[in-house]
JSON list of C-alpha atoms in Angstrom, two decimals:
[
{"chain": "A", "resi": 437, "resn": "UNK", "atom": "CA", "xyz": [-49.60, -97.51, 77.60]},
{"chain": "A", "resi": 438, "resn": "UNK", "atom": "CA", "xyz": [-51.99, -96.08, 74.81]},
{"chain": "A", "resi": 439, "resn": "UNK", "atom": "CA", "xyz": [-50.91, -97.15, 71.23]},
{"chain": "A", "resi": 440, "resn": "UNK", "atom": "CA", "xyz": [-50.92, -94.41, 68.31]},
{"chain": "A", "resi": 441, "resn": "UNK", "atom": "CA", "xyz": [-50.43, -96.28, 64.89]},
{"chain": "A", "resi": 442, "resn": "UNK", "atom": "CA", "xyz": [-49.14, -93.32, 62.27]},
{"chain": "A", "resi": 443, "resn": "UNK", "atom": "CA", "xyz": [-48.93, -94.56, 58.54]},
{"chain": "A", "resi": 444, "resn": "UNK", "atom": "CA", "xyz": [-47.09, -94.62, 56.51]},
{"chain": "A", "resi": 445, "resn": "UNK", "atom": "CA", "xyz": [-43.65, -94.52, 58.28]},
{"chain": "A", "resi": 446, "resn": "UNK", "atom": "CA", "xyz": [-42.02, -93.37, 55.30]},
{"chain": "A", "resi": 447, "resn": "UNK", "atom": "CA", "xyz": [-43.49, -91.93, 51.67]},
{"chain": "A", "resi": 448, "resn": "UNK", "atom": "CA", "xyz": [-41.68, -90.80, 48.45]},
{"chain": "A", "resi": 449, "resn": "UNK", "atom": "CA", "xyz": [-43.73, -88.68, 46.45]},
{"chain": "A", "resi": 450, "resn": "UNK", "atom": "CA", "xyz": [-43.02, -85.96, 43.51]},
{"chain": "A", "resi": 451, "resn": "UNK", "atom": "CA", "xyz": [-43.58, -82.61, 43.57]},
{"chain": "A", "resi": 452, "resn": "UNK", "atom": "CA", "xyz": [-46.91, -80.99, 43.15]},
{"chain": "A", "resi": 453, "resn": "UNK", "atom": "CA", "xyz": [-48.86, -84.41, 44.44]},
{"chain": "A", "resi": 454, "resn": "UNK", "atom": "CA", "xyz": [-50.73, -84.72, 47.58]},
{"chain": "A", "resi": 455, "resn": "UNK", "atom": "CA", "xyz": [-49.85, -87.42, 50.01]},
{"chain": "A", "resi": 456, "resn": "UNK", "atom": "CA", "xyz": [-51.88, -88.19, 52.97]},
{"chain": "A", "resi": 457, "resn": "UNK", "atom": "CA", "xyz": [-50.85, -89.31, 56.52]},
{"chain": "A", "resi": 458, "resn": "UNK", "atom": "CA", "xyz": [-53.05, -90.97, 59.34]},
{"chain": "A", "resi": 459, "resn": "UNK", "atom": "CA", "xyz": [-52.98, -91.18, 62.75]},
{"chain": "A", "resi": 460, "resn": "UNK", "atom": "CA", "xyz": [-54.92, -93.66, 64.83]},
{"chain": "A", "resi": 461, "resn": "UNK", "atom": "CA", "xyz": [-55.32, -94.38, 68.31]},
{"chain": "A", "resi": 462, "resn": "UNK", "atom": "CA", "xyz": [-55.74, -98.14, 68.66]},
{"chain": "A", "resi": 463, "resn": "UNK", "atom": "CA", "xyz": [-57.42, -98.70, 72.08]},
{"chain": "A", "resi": 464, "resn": "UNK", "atom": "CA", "xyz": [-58.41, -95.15, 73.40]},
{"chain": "A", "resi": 465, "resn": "UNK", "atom": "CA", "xyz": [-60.51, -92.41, 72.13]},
{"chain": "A", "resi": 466, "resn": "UNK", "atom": "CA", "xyz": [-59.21, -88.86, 71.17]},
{"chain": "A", "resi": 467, "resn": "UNK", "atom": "CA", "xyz": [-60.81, -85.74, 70.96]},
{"chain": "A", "resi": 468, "resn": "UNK", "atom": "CA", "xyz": [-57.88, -84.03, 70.38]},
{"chain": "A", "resi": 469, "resn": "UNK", "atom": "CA", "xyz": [-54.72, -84.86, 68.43]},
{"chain": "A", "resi": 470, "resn": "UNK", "atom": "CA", "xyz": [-51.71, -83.07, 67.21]},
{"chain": "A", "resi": 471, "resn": "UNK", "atom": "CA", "xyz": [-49.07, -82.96, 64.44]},
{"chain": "A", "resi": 472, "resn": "UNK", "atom": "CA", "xyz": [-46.01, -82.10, 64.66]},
{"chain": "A", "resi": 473, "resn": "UNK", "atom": "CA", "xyz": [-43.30, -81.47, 62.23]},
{"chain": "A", "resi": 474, "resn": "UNK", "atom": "CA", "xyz": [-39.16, -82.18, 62.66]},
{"chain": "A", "resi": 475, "resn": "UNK", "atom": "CA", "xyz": [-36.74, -81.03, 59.99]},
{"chain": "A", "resi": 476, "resn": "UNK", "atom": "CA", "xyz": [-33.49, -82.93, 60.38]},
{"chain": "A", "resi": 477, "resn": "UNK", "atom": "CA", "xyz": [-31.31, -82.43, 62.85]},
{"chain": "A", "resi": 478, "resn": "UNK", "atom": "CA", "xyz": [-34.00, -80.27, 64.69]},
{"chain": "A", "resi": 479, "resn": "UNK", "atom": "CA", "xyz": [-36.98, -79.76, 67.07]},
{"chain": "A", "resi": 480, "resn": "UNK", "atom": "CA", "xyz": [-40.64, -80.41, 66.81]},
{"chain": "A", "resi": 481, "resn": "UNK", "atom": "CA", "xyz": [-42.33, -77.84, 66.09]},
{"chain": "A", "resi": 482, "resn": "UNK", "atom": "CA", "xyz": [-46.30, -77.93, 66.52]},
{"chain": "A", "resi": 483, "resn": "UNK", "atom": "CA", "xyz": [-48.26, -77.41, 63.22]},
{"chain": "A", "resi": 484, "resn": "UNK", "atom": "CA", "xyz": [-52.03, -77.45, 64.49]},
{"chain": "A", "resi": 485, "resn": "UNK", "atom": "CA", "xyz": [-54.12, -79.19, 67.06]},
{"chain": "A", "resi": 486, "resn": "UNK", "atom": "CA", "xyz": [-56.96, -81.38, 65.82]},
{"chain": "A", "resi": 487, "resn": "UNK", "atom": "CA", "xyz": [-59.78, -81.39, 67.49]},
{"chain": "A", "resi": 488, "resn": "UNK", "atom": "CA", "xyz": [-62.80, -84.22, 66.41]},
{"chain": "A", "resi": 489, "resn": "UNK", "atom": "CA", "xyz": [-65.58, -82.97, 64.53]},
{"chain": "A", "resi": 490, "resn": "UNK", "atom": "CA", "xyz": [-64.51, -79.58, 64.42]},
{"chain": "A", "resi": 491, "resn": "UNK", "atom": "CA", "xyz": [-61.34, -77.35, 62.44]},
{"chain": "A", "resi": 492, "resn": "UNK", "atom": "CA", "xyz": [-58.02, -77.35, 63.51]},
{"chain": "A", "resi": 493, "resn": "UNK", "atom": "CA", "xyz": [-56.04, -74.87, 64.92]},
{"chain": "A", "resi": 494, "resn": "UNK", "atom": "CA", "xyz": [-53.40, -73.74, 62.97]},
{"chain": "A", "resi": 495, "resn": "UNK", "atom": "CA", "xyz": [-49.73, -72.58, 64.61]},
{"chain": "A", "resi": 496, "resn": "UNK", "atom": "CA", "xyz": [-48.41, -69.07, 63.10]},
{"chain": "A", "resi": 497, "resn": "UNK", "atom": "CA", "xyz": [-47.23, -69.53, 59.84]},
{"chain": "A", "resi": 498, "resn": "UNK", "atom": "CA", "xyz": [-48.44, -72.77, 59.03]},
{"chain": "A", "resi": 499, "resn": "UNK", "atom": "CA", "xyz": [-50.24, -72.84, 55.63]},
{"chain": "A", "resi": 500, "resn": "UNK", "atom": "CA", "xyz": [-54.23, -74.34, 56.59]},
{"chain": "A", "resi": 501, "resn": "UNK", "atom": "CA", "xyz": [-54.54, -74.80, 52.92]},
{"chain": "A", "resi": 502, "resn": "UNK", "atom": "CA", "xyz": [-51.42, -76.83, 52.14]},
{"chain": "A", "resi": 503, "resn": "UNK", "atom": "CA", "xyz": [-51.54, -78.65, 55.48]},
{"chain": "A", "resi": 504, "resn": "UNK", "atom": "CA", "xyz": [-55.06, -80.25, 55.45]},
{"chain": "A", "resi": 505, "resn": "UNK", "atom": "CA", "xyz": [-56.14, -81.78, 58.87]},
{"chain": "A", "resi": 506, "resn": "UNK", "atom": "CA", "xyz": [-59.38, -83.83, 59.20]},
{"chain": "A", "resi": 507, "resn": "UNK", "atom": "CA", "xyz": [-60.01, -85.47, 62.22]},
{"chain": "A", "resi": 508, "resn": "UNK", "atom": "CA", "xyz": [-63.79, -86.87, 61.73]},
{"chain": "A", "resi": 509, "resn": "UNK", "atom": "CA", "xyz": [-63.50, -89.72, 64.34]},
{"chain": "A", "resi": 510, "resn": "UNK", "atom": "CA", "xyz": [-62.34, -90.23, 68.07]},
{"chain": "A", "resi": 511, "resn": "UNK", "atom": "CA", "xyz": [-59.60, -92.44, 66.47]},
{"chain": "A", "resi": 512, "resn": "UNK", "atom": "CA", "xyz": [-58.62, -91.07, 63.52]},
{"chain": "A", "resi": 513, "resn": "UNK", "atom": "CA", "xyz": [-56.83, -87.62, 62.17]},
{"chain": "A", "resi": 514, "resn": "UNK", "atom": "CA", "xyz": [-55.19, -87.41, 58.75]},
{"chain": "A", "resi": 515, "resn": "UNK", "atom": "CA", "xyz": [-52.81, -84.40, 57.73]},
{"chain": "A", "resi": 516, "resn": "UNK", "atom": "CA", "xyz": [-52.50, -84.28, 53.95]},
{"chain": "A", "resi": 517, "resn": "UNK", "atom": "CA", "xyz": [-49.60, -82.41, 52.52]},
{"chain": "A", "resi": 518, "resn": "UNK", "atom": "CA", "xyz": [-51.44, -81.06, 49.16]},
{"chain": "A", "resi": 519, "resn": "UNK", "atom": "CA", "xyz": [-49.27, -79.76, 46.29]},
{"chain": "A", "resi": 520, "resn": "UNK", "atom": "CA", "xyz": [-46.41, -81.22, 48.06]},
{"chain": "A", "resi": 521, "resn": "UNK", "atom": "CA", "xyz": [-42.89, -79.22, 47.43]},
{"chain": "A", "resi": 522, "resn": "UNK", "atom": "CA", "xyz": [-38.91, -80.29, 48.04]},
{"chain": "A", "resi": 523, "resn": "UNK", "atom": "CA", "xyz": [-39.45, -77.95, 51.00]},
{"chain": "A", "resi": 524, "resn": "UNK", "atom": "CA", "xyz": [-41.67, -79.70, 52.49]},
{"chain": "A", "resi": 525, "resn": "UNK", "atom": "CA", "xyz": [-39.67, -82.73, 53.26]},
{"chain": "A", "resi": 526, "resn": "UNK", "atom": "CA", "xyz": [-39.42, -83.67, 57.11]},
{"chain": "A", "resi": 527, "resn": "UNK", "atom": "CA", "xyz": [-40.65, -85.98, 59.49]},
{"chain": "A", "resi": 528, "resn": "UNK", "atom": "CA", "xyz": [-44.36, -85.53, 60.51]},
{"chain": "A", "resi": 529, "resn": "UNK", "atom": "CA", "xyz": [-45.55, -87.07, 64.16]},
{"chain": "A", "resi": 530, "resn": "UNK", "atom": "CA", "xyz": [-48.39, -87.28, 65.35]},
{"chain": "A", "resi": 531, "resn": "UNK", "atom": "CA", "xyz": [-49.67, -87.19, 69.12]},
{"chain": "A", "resi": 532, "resn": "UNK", "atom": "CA", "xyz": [-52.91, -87.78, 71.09]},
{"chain": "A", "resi": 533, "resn": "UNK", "atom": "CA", "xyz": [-54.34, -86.63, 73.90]},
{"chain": "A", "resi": 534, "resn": "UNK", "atom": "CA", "xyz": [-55.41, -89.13, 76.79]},
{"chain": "A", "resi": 535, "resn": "UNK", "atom": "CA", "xyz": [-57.10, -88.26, 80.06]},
{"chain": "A", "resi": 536, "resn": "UNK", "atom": "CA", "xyz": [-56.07, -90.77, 82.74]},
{"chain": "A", "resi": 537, "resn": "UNK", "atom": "CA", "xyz": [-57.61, -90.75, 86.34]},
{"chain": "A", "resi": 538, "resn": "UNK", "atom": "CA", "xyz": [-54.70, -88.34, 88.10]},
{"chain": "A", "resi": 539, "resn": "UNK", "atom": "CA", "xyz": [-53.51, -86.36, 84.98]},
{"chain": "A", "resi": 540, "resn": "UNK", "atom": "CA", "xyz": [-53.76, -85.80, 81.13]},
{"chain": "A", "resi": 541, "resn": "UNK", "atom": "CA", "xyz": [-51.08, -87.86, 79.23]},
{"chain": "A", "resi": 542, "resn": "UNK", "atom": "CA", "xyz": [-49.59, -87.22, 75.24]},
{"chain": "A", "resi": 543, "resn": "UNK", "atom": "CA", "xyz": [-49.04, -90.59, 73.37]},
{"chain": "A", "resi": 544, "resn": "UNK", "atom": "CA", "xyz": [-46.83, -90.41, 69.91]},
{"chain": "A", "resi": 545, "resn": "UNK", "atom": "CA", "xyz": [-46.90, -92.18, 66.49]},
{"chain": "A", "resi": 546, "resn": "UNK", "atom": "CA", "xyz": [-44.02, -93.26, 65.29]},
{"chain": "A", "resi": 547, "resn": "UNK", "atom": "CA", "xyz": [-44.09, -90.40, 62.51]},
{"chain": "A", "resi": 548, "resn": "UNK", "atom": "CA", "xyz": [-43.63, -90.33, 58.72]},
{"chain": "A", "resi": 549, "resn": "UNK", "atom": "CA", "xyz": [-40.81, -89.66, 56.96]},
{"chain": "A", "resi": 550, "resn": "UNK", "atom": "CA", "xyz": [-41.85, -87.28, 53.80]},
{"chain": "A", "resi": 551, "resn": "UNK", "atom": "CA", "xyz": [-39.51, -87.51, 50.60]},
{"chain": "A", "resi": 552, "resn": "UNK", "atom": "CA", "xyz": [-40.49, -84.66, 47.86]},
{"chain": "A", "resi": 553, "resn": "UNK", "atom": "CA", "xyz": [-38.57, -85.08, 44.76]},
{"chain": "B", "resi": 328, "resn": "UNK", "atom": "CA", "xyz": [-44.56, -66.58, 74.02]},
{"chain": "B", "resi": 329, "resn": "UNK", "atom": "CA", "xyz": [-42.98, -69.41, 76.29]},
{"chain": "B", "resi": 330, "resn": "UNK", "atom": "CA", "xyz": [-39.48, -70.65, 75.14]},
{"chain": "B", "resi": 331, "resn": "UNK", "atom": "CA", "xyz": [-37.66, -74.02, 75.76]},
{"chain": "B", "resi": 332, "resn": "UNK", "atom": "CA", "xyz": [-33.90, -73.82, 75.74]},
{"chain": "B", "resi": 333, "resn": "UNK", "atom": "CA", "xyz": [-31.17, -76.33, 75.99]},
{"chain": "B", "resi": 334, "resn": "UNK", "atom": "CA", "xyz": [-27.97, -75.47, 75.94]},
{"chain": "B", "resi": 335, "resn": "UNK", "atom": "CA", "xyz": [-25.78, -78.65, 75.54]},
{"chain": "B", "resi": 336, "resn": "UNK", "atom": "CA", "xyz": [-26.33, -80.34, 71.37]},
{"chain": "B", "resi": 337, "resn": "UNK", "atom": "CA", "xyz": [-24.22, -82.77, 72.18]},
{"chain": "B", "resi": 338, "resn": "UNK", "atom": "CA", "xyz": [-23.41, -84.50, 75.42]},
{"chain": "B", "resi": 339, "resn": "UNK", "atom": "CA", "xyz": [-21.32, -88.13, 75.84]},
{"chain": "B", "resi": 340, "resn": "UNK", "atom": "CA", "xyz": [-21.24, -90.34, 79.05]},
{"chain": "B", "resi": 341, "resn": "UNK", "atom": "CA", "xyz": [-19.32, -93.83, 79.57]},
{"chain": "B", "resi": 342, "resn": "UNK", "atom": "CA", "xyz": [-21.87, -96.59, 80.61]},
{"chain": "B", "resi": 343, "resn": "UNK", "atom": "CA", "xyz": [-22.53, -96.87, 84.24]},
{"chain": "B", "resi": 344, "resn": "UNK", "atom": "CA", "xyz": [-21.46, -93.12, 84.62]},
{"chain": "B", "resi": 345, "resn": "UNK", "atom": "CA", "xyz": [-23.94, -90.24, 85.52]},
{"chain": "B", "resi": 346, "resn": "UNK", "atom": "CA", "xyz": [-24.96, -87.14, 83.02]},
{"chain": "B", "resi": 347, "resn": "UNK", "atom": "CA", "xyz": [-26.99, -84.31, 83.56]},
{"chain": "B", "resi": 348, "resn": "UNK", "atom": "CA", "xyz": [-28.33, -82.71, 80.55]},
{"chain": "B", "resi": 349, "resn": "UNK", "atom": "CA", "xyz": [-29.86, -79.27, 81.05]},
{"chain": "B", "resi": 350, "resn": "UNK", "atom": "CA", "xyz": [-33.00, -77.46, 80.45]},
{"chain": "B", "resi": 351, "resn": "UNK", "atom": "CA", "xyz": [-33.97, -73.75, 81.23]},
{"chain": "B", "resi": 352, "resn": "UNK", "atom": "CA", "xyz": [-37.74, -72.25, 80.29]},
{"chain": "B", "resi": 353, "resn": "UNK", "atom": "CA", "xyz": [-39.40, -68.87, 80.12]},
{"chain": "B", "resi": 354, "resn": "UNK", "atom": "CA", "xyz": [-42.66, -68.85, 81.38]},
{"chain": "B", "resi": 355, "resn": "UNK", "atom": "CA", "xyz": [-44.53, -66.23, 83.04]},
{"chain": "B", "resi": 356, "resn": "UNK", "atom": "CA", "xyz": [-47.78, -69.12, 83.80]},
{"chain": "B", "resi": 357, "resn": "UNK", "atom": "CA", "xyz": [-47.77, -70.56, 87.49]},
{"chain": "B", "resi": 358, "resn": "UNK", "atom": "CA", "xyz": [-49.26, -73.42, 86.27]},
{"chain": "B", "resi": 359, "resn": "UNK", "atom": "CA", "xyz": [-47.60, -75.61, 84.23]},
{"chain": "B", "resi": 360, "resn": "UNK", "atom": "CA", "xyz": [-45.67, -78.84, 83.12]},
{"chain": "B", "resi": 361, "resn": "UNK", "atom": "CA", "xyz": [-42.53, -80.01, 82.35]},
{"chain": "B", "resi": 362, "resn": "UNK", "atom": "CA", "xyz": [-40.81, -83.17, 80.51]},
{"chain": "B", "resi": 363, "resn": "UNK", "atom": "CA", "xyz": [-38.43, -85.09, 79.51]},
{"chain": "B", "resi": 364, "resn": "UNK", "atom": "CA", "xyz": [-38.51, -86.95, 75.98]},
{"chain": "B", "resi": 365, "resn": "UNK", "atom": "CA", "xyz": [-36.02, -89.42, 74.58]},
{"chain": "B", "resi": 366, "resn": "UNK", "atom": "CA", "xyz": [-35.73, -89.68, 71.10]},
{"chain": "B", "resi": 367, "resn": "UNK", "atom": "CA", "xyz": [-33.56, -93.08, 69.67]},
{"chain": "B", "resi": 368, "resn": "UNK", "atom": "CA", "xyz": [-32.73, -93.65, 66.03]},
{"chain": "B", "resi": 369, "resn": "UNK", "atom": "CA", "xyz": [-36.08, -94.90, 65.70]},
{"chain": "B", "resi": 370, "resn": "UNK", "atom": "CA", "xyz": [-37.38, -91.83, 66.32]},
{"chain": "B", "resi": 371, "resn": "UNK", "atom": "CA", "xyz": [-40.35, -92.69, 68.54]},
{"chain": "B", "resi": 372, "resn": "UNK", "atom": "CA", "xyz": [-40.89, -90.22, 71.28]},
{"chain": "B", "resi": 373, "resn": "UNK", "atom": "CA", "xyz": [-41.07, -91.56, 74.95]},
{"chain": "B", "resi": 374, "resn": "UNK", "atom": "CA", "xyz": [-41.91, -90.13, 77.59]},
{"chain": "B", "resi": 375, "resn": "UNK", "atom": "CA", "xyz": [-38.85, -89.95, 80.42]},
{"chain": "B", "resi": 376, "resn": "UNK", "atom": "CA", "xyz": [-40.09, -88.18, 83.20]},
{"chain": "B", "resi": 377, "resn": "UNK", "atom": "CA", "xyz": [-42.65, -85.81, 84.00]},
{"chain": "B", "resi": 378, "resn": "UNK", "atom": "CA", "xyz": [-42.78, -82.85, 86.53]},
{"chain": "B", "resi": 379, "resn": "UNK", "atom": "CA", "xyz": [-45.68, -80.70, 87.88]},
{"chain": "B", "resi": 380, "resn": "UNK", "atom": "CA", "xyz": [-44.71, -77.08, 88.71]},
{"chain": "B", "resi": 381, "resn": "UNK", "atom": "CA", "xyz": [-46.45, -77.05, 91.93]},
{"chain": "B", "resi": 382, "resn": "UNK", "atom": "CA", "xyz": [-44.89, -79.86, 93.39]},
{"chain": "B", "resi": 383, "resn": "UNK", "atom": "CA", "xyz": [-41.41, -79.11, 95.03]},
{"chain": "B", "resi": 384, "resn": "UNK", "atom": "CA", "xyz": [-40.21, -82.55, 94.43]},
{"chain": "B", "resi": 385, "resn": "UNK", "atom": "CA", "xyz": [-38.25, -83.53, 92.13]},
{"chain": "B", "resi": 386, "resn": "UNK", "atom": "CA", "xyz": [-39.47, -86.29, 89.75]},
{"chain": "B", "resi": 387, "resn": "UNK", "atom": "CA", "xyz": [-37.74, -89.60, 89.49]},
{"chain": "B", "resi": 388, "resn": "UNK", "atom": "CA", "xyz": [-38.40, -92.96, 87.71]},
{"chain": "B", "resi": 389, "resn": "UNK", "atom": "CA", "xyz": [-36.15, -95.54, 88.09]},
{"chain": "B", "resi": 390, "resn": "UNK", "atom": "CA", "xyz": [-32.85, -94.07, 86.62]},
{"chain": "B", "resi": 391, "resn": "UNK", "atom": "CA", "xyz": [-34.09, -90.84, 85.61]},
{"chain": "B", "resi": 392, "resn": "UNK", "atom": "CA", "xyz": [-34.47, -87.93, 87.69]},
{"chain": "B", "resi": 393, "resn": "UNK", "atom": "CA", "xyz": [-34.99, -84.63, 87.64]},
{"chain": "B", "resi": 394, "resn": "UNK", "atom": "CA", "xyz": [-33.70, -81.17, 89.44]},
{"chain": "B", "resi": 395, "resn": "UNK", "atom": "CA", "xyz": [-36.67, -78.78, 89.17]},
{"chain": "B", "resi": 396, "resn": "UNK", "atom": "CA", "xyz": [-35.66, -75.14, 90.17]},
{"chain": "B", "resi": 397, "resn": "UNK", "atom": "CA", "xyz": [-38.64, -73.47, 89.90]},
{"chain": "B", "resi": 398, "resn": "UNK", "atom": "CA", "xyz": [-37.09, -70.13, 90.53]},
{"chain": "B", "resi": 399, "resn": "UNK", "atom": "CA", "xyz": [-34.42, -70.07, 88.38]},
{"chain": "B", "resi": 400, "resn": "UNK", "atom": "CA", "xyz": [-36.37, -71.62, 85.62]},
{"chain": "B", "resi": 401, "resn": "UNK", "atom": "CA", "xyz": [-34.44, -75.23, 85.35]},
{"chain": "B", "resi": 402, "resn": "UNK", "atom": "CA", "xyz": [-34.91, -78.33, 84.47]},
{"chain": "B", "resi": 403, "resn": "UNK", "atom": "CA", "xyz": [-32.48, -80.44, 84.27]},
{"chain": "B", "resi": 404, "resn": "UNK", "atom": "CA", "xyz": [-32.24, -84.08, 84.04]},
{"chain": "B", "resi": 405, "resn": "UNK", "atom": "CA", "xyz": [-30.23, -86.86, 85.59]},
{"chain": "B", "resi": 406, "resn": "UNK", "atom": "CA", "xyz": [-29.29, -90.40, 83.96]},
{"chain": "B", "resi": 407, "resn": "UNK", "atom": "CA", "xyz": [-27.78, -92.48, 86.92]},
{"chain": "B", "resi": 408, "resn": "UNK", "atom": "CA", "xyz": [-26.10, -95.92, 85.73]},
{"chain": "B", "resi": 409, "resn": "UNK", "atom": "CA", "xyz": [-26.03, -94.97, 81.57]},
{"chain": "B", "resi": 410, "resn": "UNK", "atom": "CA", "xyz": [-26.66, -97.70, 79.71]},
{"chain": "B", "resi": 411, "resn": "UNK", "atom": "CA", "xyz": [-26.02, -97.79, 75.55]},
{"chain": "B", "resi": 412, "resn": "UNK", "atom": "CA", "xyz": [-29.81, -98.06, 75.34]},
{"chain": "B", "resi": 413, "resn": "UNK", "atom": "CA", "xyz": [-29.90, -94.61, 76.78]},
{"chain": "B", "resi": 414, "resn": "UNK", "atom": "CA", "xyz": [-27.93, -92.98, 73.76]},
{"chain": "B", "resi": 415, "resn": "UNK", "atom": "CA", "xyz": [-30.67, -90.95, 72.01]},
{"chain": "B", "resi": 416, "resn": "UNK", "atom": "CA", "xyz": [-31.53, -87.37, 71.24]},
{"chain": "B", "resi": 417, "resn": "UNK", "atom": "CA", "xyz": [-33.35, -85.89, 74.77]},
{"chain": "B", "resi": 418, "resn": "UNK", "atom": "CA", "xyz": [-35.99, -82.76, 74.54]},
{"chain": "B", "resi": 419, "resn": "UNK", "atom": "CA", "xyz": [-37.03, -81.10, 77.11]},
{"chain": "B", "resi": 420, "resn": "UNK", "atom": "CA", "xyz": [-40.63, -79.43, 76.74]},
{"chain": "B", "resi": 421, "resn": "UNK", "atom": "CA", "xyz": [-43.30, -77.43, 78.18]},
{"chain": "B", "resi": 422, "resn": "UNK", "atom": "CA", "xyz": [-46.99, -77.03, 78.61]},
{"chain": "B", "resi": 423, "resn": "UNK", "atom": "CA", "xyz": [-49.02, -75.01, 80.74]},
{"chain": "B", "resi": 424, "resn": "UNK", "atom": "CA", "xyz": [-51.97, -75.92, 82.68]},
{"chain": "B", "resi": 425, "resn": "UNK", "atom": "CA", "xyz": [-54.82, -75.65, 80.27]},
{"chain": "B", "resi": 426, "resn": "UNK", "atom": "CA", "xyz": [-52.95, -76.11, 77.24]},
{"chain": "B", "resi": 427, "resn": "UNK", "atom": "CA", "xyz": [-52.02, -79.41, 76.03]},
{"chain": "B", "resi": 428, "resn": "UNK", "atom": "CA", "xyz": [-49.51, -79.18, 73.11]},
{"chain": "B", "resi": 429, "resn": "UNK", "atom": "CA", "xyz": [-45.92, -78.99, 73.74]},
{"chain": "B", "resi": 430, "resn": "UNK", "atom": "CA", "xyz": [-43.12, -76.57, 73.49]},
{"chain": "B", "resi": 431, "resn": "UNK", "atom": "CA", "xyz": [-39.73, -78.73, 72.99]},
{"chain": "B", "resi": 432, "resn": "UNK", "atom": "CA", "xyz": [-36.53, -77.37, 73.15]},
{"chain": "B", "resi": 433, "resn": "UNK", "atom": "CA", "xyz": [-33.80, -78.14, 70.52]},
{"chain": "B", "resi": 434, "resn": "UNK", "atom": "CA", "xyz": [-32.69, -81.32, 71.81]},
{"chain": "B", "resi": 435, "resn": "UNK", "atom": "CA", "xyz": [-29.61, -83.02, 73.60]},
{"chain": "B", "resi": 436, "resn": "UNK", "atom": "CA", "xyz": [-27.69, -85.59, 71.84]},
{"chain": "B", "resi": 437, "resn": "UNK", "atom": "CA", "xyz": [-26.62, -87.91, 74.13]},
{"chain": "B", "resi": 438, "resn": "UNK", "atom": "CA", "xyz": [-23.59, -90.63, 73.24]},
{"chain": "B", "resi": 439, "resn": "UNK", "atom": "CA", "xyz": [-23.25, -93.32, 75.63]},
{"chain": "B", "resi": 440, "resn": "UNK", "atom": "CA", "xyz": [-19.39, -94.52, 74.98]},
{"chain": "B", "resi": 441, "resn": "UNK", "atom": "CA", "xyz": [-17.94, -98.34, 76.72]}
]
C-alpha cells in the first residue's frame, strides 16, 4: 500500500517554542492531507484538512493561528505547533488521501508524539 | 453533526476464540462509509475492513468481518480465530460520500489473553 513518512515520531520541546511536523507521501501524490490529533487514552479528533496550494480548513475550535498547516507540494504538508503550551501535548497523525481505480483510500503516518515542558 | 459511538472500552478474548466489538452511528446521509481501524502499541493506524452503505453485504477480509445493519445504525465487527497480534485499540469511523475525513469513535481496547 501507499507509504506516509511523518517526522519526527517523537519531539520534546519547552514551552512558548514552535516545533514543526511533516508529513510525506513517499510514492503517491496528495492533494489533500489531514491531521489529526489523539490525547491519551482517547480518539482522533480531526484538526483541519490540507489541501495543496491552497488554506486549510480548520475543524471548530481549532486555533488556525497556533496550528499552522502548509501543504505547498503534492507530497508534503507540515503542521507547526507555534508558541507551543503543556496543553498542547498529544499525539499528532497525519493522513493522505489516495484515489485508487474502484474507490478513494486514507493512508496514515505513524504520528508524532509532542512533549511540552 | 454525525456521531461515532462505541460502547465497549475494554473488551478481552482468549486466542483462537471469536469477539465482536460494537459500533453504532448517527447519520442522516444515505451515502456513506464505514471502517474499521486497529490501533497496536505502535500506534500506526491500519485499515481492518471497510464497508459501503449501499451494499447489503457484509464486508469480510480474511478474519475480520463485519455485521452492517443499516437500519439500526450498526456496525459491528467480528475477529474469528484471535490471535495476540490482534490485541490493539479498534475505532470504528465514518465518512460520508463526498467527504473524506473521518469521524472515529472512542475506541475498543481489545486484550487477547492465552
Amino acid at each position: 500500500g501507499a507509504v506516509v513518512s511523518q517526522h519526527p515520531s517523537r519531539v520534546i520541546c519547552k514551552s512558548g517554542t514552535s516545533v514543526k511536523i511533516e508529513c510525506r507521501s513517499l510514492d503517491f501524490q496528495a492533494t489533500t492531507m489531514f491531521w489529526y490529533r489523539q490525547f491519551p487514552k482517547q480518539s482522533l479528533m480531526l484538526m483541519a484538512t490540507s489541501n495543496e496550494g491552497s488554506k486549510a480548513t480548520y475543524e471548530q475550535g481549532v486555533e488556525k493561528d497556533k496550528f499552522l498547516i502548509n501543504h505547498a507540494s503534492l507530497t508534503l504538508s507540515t503542521l507547526t505547533v507555534t508558541s507551543a503550551h503543556p496543553e498542547d501535548s498529544s499525539f499528532y497523525i497525519c493522513s493522505a488521501r489516495v484515489f485508487g481505480p474502484a474507490s478513494e483510500k486514507l493512508f496514515f503516518g505513524s504520528g508524532t508524539q509532542l512533549s511540552v515542558l | 453533526a454525525q456521531t461515532v459511538t462505541q460502547s465497549q472500552p475494554e473488551m478481552s478474548v482468549q486466542e483462537a476464540e471469536t469477539v465482536t466489538l460494537s459500533c453504532t452511528y448517527d447519520t442522516s446521509e444515505s451515502d456513506y462509509y464505514l471502517f474499521w481501524y486497529k490501533q497496536p502499541p505502535s500506534r500506526q493506524m491500519i485499515l481492518v475492513i471497510r464497508q459501503e452503505a449501499y451494499k447489503q453485504q457484509n464486508a469480510t477480509e480474511n478474519r475480520f468481518s463485519v455485521n452492517f445493519q443499516k437500519a439500526a445504525k450498526s456496525f459491528s465487527l467480528k475477529i474469528s480465530d484471535s490471535q495476540l497480534g490482534d490485541a490493539a485499540m479498534y475505532f470504528c469511523a465514518y465518512r460520508t460520500g463526498t467527504a473524506s475525513k473521518l469521524t472515529f469513535g472512542t475506541g475498543t481496547r481489545l486484550q487477547v489473553t492465552l
